[in-house]
PDB file of C-alpha atoms and ligand atoms in Angstrom:
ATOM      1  CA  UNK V 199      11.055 -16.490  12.827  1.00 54.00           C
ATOM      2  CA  UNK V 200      14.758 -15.451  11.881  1.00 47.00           C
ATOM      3  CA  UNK V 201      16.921 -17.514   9.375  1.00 46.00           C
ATOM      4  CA  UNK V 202      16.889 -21.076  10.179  1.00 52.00           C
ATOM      5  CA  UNK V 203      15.800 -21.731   6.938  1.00 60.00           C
ATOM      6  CA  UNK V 204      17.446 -19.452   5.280  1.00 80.00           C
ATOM      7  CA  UNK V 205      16.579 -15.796   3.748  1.00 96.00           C
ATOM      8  CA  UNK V 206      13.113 -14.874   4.107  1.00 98.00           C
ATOM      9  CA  UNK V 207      11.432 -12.762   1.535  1.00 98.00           C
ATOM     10  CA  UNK V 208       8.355 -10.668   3.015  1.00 99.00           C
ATOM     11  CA  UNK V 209       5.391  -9.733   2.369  1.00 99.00           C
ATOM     12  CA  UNK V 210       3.086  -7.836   4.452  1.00 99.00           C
ATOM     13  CA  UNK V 211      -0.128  -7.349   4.059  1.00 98.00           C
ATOM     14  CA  UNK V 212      -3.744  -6.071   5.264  1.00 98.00           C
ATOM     15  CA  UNK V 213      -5.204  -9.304   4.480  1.00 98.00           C
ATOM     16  CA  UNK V 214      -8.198  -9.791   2.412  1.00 97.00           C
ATOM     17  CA  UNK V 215      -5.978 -10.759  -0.295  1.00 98.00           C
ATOM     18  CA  UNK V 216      -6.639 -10.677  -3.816  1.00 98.00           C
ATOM     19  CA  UNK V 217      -4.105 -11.346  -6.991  1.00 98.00           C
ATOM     20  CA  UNK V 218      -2.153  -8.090  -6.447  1.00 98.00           C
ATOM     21  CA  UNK V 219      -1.035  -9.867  -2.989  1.00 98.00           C
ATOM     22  CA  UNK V 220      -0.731 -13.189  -4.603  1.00 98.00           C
ATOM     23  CA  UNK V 221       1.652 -11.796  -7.446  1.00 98.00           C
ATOM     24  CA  UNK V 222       3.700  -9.990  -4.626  1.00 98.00           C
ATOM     25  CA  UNK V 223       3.871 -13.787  -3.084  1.00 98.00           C
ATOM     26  CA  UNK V 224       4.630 -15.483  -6.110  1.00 98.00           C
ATOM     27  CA  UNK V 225       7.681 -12.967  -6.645  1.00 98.00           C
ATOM     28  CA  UNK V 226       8.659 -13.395  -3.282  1.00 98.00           C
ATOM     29  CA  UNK V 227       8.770 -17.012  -4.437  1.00 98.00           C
ATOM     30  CA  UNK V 228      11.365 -16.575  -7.334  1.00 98.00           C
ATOM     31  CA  UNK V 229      13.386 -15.362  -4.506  1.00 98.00           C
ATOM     32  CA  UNK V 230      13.346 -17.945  -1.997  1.00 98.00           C
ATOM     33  CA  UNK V 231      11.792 -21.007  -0.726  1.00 97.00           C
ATOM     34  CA  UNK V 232      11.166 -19.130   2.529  1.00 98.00           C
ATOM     35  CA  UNK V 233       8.376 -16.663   2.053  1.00 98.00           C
ATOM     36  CA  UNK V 234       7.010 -15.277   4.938  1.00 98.00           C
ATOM     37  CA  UNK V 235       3.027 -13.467   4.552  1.00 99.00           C
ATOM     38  CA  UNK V 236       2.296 -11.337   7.646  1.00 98.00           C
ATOM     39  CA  UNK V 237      -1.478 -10.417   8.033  1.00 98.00           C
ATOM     40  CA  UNK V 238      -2.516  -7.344  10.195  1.00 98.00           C
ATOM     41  CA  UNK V 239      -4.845  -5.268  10.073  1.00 98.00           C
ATOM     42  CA  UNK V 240      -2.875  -2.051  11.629  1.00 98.00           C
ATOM     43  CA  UNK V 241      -4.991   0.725  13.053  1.00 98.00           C
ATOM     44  CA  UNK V 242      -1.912   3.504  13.221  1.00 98.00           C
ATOM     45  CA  UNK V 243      -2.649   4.211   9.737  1.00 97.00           C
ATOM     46  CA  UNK V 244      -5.957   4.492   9.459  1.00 96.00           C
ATOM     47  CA  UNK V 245      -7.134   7.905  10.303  1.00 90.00           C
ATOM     48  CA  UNK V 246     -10.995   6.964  10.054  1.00 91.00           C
ATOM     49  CA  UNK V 247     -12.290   4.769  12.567  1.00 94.00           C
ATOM     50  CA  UNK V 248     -15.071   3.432  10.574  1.00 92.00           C
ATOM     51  CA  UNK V 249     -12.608   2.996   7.577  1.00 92.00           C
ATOM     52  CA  UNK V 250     -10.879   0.895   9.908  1.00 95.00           C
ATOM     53  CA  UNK V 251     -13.983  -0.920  11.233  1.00 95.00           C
ATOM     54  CA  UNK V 252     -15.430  -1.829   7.741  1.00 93.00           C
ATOM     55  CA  UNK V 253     -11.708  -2.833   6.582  1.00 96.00           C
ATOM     56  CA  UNK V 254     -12.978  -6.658   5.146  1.00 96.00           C
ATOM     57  CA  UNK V 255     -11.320  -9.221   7.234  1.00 96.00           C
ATOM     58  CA  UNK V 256     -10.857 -13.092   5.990  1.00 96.00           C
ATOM     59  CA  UNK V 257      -7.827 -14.738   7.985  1.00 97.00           C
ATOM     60  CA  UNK V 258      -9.294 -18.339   6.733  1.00 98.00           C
ATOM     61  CA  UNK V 259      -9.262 -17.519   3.209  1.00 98.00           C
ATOM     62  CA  UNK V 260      -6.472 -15.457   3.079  1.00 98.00           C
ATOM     63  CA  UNK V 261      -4.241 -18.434   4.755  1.00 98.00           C
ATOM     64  CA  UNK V 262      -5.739 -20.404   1.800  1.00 98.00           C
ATOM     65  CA  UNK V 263      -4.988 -17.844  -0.772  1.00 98.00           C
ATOM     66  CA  UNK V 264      -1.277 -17.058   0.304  1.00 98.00           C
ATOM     67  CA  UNK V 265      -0.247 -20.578   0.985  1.00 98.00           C
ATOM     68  CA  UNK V 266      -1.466 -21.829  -2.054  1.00 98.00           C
ATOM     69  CA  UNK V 267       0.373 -18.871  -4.001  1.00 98.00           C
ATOM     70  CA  UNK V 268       3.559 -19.831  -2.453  1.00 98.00           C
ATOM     71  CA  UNK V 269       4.134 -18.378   1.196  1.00 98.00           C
ATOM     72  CA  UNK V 270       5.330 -21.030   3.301  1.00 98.00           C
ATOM     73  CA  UNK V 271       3.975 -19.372   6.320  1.00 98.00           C
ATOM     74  CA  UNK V 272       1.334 -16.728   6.756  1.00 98.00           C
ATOM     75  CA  UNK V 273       1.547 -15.019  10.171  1.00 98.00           C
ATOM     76  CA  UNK V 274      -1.517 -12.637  11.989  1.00 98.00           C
ATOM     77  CA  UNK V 275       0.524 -11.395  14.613  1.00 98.00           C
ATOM     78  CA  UNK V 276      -2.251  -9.411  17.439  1.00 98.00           C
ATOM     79  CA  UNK V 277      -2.535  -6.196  18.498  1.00 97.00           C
ATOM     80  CA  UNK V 278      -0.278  -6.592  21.203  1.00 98.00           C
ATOM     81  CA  UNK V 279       2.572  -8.370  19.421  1.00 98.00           C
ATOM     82  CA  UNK V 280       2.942  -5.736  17.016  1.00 98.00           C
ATOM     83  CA  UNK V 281       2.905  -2.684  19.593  1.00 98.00           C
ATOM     84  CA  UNK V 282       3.790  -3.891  23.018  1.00 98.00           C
ATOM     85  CA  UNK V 283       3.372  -2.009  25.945  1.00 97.00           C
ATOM     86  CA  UNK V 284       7.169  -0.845  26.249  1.00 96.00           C
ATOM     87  CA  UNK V 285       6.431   0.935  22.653  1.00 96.00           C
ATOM     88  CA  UNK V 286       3.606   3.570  24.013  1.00 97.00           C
ATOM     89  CA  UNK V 287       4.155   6.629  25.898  1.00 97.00           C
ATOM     90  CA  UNK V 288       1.510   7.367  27.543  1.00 96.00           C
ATOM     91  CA  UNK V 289      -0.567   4.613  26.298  1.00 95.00           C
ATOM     92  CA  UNK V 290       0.352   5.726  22.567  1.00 96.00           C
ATOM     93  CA  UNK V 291       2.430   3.828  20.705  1.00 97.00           C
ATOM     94  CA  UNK V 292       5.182   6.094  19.580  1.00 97.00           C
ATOM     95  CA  UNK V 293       5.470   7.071  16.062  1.00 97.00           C
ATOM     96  CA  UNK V 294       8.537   6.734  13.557  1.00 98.00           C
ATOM     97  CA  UNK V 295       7.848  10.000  11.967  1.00 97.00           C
ATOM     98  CA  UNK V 296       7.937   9.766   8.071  1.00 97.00           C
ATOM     99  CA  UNK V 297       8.879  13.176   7.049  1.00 90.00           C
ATOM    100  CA  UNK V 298       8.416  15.406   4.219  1.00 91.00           C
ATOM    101  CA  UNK V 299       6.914  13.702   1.611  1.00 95.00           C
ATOM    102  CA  UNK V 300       4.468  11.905   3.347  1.00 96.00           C
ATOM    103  CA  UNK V 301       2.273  15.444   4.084  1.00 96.00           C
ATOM    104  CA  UNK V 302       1.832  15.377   0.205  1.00 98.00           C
ATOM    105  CA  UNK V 303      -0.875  13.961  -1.680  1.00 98.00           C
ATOM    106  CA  UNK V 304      -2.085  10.436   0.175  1.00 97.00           C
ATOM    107  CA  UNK V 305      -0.118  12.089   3.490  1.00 97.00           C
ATOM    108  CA  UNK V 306      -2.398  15.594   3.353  1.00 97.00           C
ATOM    109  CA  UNK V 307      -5.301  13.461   2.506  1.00 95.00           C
ATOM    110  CA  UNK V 308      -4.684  11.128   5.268  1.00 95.00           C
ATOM    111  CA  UNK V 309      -2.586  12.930   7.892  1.00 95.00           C
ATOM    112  CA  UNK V 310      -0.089  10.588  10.539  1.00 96.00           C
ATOM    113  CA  UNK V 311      -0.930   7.560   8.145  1.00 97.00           C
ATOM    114  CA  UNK V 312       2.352   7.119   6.652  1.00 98.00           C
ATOM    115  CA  UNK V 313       3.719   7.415  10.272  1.00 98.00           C
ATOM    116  CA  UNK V 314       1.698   4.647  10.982  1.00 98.00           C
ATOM    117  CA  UNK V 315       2.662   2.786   7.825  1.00 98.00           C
ATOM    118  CA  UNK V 316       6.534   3.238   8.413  1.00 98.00           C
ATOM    119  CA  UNK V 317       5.862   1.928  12.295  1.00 98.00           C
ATOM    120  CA  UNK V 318       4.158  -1.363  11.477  1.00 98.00           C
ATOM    121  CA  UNK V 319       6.453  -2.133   9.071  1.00 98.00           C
ATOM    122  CA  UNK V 320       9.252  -1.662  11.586  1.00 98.00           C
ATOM    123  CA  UNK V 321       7.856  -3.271  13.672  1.00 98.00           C
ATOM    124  CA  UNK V 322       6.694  -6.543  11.098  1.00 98.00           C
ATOM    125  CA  UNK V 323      10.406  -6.034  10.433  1.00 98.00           C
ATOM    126  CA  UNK V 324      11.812  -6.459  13.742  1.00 98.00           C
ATOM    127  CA  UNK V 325       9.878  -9.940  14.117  1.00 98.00           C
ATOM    128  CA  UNK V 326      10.667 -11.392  10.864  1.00 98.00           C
ATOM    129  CA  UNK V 327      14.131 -10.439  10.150  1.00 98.00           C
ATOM    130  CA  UNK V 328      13.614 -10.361   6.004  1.00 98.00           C
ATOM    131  CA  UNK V 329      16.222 -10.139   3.529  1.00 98.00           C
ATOM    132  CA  UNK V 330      13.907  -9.041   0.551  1.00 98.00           C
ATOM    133  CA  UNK V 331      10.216  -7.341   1.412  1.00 98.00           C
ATOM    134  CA  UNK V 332       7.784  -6.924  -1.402  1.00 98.00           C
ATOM    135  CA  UNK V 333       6.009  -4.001  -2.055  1.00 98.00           C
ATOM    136  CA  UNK V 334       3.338  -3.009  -4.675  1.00 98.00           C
ATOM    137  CA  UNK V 335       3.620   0.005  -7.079  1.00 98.00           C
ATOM    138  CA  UNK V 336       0.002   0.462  -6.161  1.00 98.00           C
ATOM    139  CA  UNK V 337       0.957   2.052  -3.377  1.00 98.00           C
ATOM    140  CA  UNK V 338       3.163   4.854  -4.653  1.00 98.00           C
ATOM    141  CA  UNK V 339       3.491   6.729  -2.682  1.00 98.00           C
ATOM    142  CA  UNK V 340       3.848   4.622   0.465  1.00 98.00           C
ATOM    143  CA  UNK V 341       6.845   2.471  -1.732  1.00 98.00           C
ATOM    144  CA  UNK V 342       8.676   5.800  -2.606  1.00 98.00           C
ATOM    145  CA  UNK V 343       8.687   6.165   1.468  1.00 98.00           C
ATOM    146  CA  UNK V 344       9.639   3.106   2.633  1.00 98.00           C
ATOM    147  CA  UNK V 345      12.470   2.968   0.264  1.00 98.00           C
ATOM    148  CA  UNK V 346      13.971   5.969   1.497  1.00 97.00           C
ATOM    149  CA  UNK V 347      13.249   5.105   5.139  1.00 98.00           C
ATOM    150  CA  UNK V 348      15.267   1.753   4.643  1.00 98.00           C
ATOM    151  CA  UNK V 349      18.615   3.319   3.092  1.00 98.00           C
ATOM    152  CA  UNK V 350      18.262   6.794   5.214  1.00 97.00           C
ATOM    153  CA  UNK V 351      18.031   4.006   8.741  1.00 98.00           C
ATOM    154  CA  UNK V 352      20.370   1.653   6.993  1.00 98.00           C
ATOM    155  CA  UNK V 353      18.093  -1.035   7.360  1.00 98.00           C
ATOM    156  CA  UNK V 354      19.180  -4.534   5.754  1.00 97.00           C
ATOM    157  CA  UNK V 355      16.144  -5.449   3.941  1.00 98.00           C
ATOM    158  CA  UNK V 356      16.010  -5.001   0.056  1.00 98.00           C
ATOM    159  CA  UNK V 357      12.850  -3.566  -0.954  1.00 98.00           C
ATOM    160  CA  UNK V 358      11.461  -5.227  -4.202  1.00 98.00           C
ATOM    161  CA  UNK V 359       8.427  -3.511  -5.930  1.00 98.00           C
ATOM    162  CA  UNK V 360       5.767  -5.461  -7.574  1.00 98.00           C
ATOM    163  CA  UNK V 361       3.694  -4.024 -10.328  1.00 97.00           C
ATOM    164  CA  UNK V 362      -0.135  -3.217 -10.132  1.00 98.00           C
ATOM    165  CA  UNK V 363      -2.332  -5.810 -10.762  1.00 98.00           C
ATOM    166  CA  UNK V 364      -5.974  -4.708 -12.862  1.00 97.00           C
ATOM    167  CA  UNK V 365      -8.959  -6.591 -13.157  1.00 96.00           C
ATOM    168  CA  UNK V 366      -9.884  -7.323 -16.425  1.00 95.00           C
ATOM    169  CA  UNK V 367     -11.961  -4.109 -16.957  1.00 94.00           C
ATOM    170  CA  UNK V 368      -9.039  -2.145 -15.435  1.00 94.00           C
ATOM    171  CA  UNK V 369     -10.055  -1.508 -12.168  1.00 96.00           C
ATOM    172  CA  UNK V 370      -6.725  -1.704 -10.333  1.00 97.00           C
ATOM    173  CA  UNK V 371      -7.389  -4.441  -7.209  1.00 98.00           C
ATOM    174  CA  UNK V 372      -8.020  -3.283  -3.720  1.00 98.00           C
ATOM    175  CA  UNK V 373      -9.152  -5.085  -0.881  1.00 96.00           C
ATOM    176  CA  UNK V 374     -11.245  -2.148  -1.025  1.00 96.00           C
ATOM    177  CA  UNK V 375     -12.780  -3.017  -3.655  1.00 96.00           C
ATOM    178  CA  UNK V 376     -15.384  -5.576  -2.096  1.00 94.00           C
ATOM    179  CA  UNK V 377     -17.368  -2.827  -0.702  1.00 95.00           C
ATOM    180  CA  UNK V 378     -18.414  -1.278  -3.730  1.00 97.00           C
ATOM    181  CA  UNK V 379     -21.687  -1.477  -4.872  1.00 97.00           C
ATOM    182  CA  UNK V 380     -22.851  -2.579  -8.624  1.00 97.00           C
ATOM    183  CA  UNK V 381     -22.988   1.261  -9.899  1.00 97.00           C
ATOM    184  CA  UNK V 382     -19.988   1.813  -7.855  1.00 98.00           C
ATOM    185  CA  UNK V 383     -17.600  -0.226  -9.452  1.00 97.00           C
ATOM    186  CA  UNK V 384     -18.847   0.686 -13.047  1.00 97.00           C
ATOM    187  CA  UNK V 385     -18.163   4.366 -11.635  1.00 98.00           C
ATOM    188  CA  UNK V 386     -14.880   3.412 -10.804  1.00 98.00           C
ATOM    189  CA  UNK V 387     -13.445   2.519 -13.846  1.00 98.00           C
ATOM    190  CA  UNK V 388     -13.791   5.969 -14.952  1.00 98.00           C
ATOM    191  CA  UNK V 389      -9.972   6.126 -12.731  1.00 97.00           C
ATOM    192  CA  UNK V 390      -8.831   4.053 -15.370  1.00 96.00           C
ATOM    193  CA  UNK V 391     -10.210   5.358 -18.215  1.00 96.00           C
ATOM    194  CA  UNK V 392      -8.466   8.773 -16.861  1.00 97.00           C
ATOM    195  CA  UNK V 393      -5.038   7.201 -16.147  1.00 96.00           C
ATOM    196  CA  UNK V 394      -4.710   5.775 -19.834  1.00 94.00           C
ATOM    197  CA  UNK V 395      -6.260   9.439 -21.233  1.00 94.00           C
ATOM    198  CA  UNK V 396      -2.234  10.579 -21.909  1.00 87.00           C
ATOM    199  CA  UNK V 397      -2.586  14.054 -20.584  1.00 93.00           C
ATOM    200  CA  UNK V 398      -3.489  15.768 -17.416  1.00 94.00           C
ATOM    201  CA  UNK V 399      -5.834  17.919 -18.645  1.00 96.00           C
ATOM    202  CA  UNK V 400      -7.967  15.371 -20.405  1.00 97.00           C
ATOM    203  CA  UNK V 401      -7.120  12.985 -17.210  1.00 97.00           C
ATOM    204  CA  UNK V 402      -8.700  15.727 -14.497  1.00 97.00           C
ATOM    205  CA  UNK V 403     -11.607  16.662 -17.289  1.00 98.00           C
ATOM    206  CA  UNK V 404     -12.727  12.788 -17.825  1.00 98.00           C
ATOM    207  CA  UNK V 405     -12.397  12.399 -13.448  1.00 98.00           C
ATOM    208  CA  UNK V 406     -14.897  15.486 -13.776  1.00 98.00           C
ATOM    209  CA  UNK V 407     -17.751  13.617 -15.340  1.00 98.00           C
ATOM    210  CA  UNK V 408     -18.133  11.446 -13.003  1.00 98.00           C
ATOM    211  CA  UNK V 409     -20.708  12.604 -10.441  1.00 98.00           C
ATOM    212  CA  UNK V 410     -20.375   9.409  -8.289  1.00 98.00           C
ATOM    213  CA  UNK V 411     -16.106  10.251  -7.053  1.00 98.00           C
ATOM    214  CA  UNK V 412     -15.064  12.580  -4.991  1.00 98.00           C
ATOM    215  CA  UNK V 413     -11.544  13.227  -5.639  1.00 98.00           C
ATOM    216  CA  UNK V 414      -9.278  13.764  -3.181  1.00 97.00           C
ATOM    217  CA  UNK V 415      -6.393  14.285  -5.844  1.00 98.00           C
ATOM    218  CA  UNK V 416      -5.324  13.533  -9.269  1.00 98.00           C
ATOM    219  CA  UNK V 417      -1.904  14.795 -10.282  1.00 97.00           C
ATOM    220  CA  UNK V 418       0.663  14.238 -12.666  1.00 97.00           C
ATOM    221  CA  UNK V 419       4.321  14.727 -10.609  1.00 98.00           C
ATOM    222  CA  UNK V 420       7.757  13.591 -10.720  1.00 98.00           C
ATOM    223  CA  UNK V 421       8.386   9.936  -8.999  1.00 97.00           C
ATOM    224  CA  UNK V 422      11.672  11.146  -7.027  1.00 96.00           C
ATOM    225  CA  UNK V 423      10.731  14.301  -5.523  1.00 96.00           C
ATOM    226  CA  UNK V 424       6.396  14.041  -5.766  1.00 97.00           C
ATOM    227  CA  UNK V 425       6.624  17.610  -6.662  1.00 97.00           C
ATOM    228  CA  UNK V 426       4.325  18.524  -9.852  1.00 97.00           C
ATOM    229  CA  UNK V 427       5.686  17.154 -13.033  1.00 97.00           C
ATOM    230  CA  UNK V 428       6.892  20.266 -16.029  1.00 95.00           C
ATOM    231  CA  UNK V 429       8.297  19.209 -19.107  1.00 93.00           C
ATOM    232  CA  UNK V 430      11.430  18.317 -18.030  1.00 95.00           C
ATOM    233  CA  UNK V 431      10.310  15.630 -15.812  1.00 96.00           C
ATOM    234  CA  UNK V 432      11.871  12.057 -16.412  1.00 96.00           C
ATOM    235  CA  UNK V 433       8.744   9.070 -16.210  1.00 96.00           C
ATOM    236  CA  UNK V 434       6.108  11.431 -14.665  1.00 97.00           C
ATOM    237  CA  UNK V 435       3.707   9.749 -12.905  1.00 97.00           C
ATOM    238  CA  UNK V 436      -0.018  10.150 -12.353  1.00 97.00           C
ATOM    239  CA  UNK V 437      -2.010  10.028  -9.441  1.00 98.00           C
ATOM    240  CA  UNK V 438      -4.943   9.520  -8.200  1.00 98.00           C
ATOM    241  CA  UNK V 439      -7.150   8.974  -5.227  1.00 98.00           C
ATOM    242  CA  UNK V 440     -10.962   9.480  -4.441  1.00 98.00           C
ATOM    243  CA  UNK V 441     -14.107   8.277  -3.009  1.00 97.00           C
ATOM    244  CA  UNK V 442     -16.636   5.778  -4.348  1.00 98.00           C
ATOM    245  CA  UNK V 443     -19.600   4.555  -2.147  1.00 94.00           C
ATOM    246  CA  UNK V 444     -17.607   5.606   0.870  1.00 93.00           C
ATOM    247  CA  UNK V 445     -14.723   3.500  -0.574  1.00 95.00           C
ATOM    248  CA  UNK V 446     -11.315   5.028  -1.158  1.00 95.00           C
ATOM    249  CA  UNK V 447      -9.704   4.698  -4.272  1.00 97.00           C
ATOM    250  CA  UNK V 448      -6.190   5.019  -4.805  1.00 98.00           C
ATOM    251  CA  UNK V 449      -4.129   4.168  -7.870  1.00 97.00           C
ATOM    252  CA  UNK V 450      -1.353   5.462 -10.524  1.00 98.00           C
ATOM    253  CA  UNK V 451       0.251   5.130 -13.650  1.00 97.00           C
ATOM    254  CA  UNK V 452       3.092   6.328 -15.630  1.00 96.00           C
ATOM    255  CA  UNK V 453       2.714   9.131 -18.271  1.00 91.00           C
ATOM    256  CA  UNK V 454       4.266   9.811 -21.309  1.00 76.00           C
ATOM    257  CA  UNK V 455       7.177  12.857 -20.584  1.00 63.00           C
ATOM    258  CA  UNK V 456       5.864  16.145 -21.078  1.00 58.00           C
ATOM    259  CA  UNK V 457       1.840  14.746 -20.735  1.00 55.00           C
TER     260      UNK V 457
HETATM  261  P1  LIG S 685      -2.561  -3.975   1.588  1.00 93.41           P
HETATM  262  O1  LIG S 685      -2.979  -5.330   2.048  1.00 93.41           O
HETATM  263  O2  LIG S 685      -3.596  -3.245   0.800  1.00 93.41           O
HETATM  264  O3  LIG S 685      -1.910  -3.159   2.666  1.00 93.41           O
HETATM  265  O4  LIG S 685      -1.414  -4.241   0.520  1.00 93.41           O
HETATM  266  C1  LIG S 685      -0.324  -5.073   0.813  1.00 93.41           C
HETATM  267  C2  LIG S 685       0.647  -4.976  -0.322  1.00 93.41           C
HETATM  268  O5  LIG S 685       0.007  -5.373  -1.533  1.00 93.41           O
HETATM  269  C3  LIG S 685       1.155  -3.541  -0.537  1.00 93.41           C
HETATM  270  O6  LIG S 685       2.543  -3.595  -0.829  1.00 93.41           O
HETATM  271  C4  LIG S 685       0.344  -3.081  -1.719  1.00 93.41           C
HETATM  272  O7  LIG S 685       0.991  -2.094  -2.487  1.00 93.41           O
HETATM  273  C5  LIG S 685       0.194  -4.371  -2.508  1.00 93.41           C
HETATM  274  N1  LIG S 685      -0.956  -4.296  -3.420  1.00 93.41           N
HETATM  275  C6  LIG S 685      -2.229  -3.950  -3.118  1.00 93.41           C
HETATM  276  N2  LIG S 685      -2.998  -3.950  -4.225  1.00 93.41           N
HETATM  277  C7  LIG S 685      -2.188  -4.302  -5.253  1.00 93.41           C
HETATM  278  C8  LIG S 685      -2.383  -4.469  -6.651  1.00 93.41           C
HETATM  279  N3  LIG S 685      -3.570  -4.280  -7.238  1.00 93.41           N
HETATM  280  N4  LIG S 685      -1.319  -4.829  -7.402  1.00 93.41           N
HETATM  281  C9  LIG S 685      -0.109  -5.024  -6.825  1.00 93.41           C
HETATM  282  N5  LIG S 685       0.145  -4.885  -5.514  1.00 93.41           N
HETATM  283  C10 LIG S 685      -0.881  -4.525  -4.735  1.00 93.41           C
END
């Protein structure tokens, strides 16, 4: 899948794609006529076994979606592609170990899953040989780690963030999302309601009054270190993840200095 026609730009993805993918595709796009949309479902970073299970799964519509946005191929590599059998150790695949930030926040929520996250990703990288990969903002967290992972191995992809895409109520969009129920997803715009409130306090009072979340963490901190933001914190950043239905919610937002 390397170069013959030139640079790719990447995108990988869980599948069950939805217009956050399909702007990340249609950047990719701007960038090249070769735009490469991997699909894979990868169970290193999933830490729940039924989270992994119920992950929604649509390889015929997503092909659809992604080629119609602008990849000019879409790839679902298998299980055994991605982690061969000269990757395990003792029938585990071995781990690129992601470091310090990643037991924070989504990390100490979800421990080993950004380990898992920076292993596909090699892996996805080894196969398609990018020049530019394109990540979302939604993922925070996980973008803040890859980027540092890429110029700390000096590996020669560029790493392009995409902004979050919202529905139109505000509901940033998850493949999650699907598995919400009716009540749910109204209780789930209380996340965004929070996000735009402008100040921590009012942010973690307003994710309070929602009996239906279970928050996991909501925090305002500083984008280059993930400690907790003070007043002299340049583009603090807020963040938040929780349950819904059994559905995890993850999103962010930037903050007004000092908030
Ligand atoms: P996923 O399929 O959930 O692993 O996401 C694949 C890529 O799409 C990641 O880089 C995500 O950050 C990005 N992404 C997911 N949701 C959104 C969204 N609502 N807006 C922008 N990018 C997103």
């Amino acid at each position: 899948m390397s170069a013959s026609n030139g640079d790719i730009a990447f995108v990988p993805t869980m599948g069950a794609l939805h217009d956050g993918h399909v702007s990340l595709i249609k950047h990719a796009r701007t960038l090249t006529n070769n735009v490469v949309v991997s699909i894979f479902v990868n169970p290193l970073q999933f830490e729940s076994s039924e989270d992994l299970e119920k992950y929604p799964r649509d390889l015929e519509g997503d092909s659809k979606k992604a080629l119609a946005a602008g990849a000019t191929r879409v790839w679902a590599p298998t299980i055994d592609e991605i982690y061969p059998e000269n990757l395990k150790v003792n029938g585990e695949v071995k781990k690129i170990s992601a470091g310090e930030i990643a037991n924070k926040f989504e990390g100490a929520a979800r421990p080993g899953h950004f380990d898992g996250v920076l292993t596909v990703i090699n892996q996805l990288f080894k196969h398609v040989d990018p020049r530019w990969a394109i990540f979302g903002e939604k993922d925070f967290q996980q973008l803040h780690i890859v980027k540092n992972w890429v110029t700390k191995s000096y590996i020669p992809v560029e790493v392009i963030t995409g902004g979050i895409i919202r529905d139109s109520d505000g509901l940033a969009l998850s493949s999650r999302n699907v598995r919400l129920t009716t009540e749910g997803r109204k209780a789930a715009l209380v996340i965004s309601r929070a996000l735009r409130s402008g100040s921590k306090a009012s942010m973690k009072e307003i994710l309070a009054s929602e009996p239906a979340l279970t928050l996991d963490y909501a925090e305002v901190i500083d984008p280059s270190t993930f400690e907790i933001a003070d007043s002299s914190t340049l583009n603090p950043r807020a963040i938040v993840a929780g349950w819904i239905d059994g559905v995890r919610l993850l999103v962010n937002m930037g903050m007004a200095a000092g908030s």
